[in-house]
Backbone as JSON, one array per atom type, in Angstrom:
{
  "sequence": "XXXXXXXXXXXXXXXXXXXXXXXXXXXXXXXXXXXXXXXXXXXXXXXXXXXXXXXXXXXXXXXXXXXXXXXXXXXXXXXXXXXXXXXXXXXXXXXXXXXXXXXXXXXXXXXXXX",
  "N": [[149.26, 151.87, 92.06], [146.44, 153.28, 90.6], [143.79, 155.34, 90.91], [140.61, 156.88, 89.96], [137.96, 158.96, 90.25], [134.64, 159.22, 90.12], [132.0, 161.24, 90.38], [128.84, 160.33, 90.99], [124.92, 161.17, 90.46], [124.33, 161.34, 93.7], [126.01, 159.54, 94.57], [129.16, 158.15, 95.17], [131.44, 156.83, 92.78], [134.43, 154.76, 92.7], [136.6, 153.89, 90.7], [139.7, 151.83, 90.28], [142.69, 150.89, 89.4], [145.52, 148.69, 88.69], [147.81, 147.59, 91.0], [146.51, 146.75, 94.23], [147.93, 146.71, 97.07], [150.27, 146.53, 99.68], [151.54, 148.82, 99.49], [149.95, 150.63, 98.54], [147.43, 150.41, 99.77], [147.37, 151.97, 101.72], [147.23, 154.62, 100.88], [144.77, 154.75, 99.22], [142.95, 153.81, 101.4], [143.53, 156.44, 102.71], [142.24, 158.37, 100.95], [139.4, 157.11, 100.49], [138.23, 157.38, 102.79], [138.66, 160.47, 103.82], [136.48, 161.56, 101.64], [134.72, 159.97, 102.92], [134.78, 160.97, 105.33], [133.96, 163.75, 104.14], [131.37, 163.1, 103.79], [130.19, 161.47, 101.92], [128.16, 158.88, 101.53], [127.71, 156.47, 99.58], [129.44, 154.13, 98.48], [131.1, 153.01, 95.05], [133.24, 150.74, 94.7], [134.77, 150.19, 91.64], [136.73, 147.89, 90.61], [137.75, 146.74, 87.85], [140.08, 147.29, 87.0], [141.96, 146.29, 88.23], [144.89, 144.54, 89.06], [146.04, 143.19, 90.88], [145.36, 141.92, 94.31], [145.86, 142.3, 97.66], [146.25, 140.93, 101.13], [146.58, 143.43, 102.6], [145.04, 145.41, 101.08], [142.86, 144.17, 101.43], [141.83, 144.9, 103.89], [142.13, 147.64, 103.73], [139.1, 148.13, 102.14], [137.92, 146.66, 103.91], [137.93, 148.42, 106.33], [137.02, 151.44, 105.42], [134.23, 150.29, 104.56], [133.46, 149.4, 106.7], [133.33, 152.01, 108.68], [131.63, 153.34, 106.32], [129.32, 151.85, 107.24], [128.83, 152.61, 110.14], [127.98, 155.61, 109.35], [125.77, 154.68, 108.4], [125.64, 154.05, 105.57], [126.66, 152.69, 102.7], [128.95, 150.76, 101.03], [129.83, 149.5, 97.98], [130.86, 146.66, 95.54], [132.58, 146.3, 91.97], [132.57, 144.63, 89.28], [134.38, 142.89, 88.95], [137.08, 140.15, 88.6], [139.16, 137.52, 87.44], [142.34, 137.5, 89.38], [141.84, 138.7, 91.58], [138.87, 138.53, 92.03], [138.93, 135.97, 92.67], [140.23, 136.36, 94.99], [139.03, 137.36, 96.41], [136.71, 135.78, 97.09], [137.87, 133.63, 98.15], [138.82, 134.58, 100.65], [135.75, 135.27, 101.7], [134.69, 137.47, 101.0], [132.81, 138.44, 99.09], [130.52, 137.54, 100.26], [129.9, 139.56, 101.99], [130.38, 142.32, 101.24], [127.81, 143.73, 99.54], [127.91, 142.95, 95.41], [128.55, 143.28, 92.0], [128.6, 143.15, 88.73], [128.62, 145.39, 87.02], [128.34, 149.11, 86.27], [125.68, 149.18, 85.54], [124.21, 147.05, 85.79], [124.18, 147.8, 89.19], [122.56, 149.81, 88.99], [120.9, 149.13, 88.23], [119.94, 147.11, 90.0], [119.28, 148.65, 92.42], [117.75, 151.05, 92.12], [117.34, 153.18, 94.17], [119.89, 154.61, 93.43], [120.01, 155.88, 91.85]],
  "CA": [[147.83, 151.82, 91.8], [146.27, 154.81, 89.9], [142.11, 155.92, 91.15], [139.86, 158.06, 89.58], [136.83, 159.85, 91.44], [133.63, 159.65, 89.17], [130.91, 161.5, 90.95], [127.57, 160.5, 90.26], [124.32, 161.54, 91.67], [123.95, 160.53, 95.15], [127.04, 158.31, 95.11], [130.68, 158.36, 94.24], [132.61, 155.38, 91.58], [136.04, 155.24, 93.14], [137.96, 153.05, 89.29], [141.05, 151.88, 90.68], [143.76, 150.32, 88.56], [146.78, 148.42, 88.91], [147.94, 146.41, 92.29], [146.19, 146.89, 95.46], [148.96, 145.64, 97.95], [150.96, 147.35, 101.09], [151.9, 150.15, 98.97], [149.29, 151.59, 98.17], [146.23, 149.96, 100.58], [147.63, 153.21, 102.85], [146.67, 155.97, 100.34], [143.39, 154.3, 99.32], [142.0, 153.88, 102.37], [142.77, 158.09, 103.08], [141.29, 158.63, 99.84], [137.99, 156.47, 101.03], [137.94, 158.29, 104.7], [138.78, 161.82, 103.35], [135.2, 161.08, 100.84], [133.62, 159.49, 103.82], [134.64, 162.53, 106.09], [133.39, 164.97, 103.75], [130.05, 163.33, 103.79], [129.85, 160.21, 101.3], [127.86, 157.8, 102.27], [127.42, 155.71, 98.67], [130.29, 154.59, 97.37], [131.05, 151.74, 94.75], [134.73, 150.86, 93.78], [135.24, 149.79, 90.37], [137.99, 146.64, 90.41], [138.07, 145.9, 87.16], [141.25, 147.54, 86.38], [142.88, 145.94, 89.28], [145.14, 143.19, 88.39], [146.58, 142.25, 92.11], [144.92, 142.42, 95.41], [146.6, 141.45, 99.03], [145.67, 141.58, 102.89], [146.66, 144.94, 102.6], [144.08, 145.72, 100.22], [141.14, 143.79, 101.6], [141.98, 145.76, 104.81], [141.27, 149.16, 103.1], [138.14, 147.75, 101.77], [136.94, 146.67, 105.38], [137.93, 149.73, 106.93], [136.37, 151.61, 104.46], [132.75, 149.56, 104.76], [133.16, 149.6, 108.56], [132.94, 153.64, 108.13], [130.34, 154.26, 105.93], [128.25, 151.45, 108.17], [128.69, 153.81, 111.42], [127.15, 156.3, 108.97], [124.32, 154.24, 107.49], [126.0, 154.17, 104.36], [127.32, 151.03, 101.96], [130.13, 150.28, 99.8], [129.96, 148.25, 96.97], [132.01, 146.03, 94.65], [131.87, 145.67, 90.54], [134.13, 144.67, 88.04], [135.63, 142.09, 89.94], [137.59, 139.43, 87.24], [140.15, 136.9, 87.61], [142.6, 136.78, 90.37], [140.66, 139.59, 92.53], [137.68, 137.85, 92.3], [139.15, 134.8, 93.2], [140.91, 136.87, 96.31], [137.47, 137.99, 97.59], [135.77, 134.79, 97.03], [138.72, 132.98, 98.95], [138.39, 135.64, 101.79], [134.31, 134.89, 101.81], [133.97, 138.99, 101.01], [131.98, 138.18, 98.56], [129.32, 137.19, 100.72], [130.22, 140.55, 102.82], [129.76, 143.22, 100.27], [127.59, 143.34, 97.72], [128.92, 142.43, 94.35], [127.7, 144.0, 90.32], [128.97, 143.02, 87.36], [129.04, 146.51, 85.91], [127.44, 150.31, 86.58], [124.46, 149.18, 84.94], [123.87, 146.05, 87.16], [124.23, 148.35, 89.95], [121.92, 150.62, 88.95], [119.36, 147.76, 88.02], [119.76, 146.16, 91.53], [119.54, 149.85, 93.34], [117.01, 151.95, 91.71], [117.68, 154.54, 94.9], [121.16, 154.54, 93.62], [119.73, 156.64, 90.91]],
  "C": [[147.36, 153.21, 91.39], [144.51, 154.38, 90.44], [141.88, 157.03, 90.63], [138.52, 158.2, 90.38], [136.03, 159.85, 90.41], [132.38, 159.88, 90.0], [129.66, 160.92, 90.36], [126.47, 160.88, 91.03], [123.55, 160.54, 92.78], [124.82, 159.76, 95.25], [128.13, 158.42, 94.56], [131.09, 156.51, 93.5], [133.5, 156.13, 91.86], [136.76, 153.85, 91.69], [139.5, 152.76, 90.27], [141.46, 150.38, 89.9], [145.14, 149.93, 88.99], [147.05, 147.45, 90.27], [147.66, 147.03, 93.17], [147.01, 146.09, 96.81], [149.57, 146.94, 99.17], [151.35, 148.48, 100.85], [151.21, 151.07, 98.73], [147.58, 151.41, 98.69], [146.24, 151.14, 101.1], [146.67, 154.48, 102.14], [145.31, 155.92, 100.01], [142.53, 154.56, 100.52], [142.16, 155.56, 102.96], [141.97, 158.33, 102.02], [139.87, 158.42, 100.25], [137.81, 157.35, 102.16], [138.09, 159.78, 104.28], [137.3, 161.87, 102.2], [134.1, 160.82, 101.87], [133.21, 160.74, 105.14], [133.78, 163.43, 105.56], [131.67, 164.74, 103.19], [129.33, 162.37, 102.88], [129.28, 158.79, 102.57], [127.45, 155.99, 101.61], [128.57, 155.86, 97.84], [130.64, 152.98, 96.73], [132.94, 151.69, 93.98], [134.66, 149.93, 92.59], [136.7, 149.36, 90.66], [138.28, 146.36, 89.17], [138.97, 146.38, 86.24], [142.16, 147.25, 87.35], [143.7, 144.75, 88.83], [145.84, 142.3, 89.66], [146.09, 142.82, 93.47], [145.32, 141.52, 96.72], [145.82, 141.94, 99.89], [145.36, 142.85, 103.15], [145.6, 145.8, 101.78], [142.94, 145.24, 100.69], [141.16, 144.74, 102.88], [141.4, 146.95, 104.45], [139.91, 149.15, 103.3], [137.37, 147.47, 102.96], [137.18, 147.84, 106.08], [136.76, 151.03, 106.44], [134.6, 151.13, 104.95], [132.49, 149.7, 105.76], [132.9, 151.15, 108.62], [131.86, 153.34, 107.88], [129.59, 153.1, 106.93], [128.03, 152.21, 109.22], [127.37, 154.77, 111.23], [125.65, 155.82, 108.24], [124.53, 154.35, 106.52], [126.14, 152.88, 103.5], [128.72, 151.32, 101.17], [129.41, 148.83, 99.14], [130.84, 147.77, 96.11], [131.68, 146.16, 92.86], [133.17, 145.62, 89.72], [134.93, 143.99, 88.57], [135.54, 140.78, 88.62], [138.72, 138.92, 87.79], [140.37, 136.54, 89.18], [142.0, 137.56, 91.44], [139.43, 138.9, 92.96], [137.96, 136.74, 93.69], [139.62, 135.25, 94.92], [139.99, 137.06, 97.58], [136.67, 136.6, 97.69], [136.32, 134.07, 98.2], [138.16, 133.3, 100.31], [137.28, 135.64, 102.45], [134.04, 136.69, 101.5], [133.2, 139.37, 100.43], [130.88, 138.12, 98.76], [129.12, 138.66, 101.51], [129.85, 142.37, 101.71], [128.98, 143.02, 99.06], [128.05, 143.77, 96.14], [128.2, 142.74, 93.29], [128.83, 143.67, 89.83], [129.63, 144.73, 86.39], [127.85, 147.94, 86.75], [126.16, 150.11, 86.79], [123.87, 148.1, 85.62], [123.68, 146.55, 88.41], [123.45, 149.2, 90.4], [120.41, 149.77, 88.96], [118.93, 147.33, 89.33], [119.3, 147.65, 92.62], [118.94, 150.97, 92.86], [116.95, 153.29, 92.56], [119.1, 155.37, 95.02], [121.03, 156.02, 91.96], [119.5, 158.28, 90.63]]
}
């Protein structure tokens, strides 16, 4: 799985690409907690270069959310397509984080995200 870090203001876009599975749920979720440590409290991952997501991966993702909640923070989802989608929908996580289409949906829905 390959992530990129796109700061923006007041909130980080964590892009992540490729398969989210047992291999690489581990490094993700320091990535997320090493971000959340240093004081993030808005962060939205970009899925829609993901092409496989397991247990091990939704795990991150709740770990992750469980964090920044402590801090009064959120996570969010966007760019979710195919079998991902379908993974989170299955899962009900769908109903559990909220869910954008794209940056710009995100920004529309979250005008303090601005």
């Amino acid at each position: 799985m390959e992530t990129r870090l796109l700061p923006r203001s007041g909130w980080t876009l964590v892009a992540v690409a490729g398969r989210l599975d047992m291999n690489s749920a581990g490094p993700l979720e320091q990535e997320l907690e090493g971000l959340i440590g240093a004081g993030a409290t808005r962060l939205a991952i970009d899925m829609g270069g993901l092409d496989y997501l397991s247990s091990a991966g939704l795990r991150a993702l709740l770990v992750a959310a469980r964090r920044l909640h402590e801090k009064q923070g959120t996570l969010v989802l966007m760019g979710l397509r195919g079998m991902v989608k379908e993974v989170l929908e299955i899962a009900g996580l769908t109903n559990v984080f909220p869910v954008y289409a794209s940056e710009a949906e995100l920004l529309a829905a979250r005008p303090d995200w601005r």
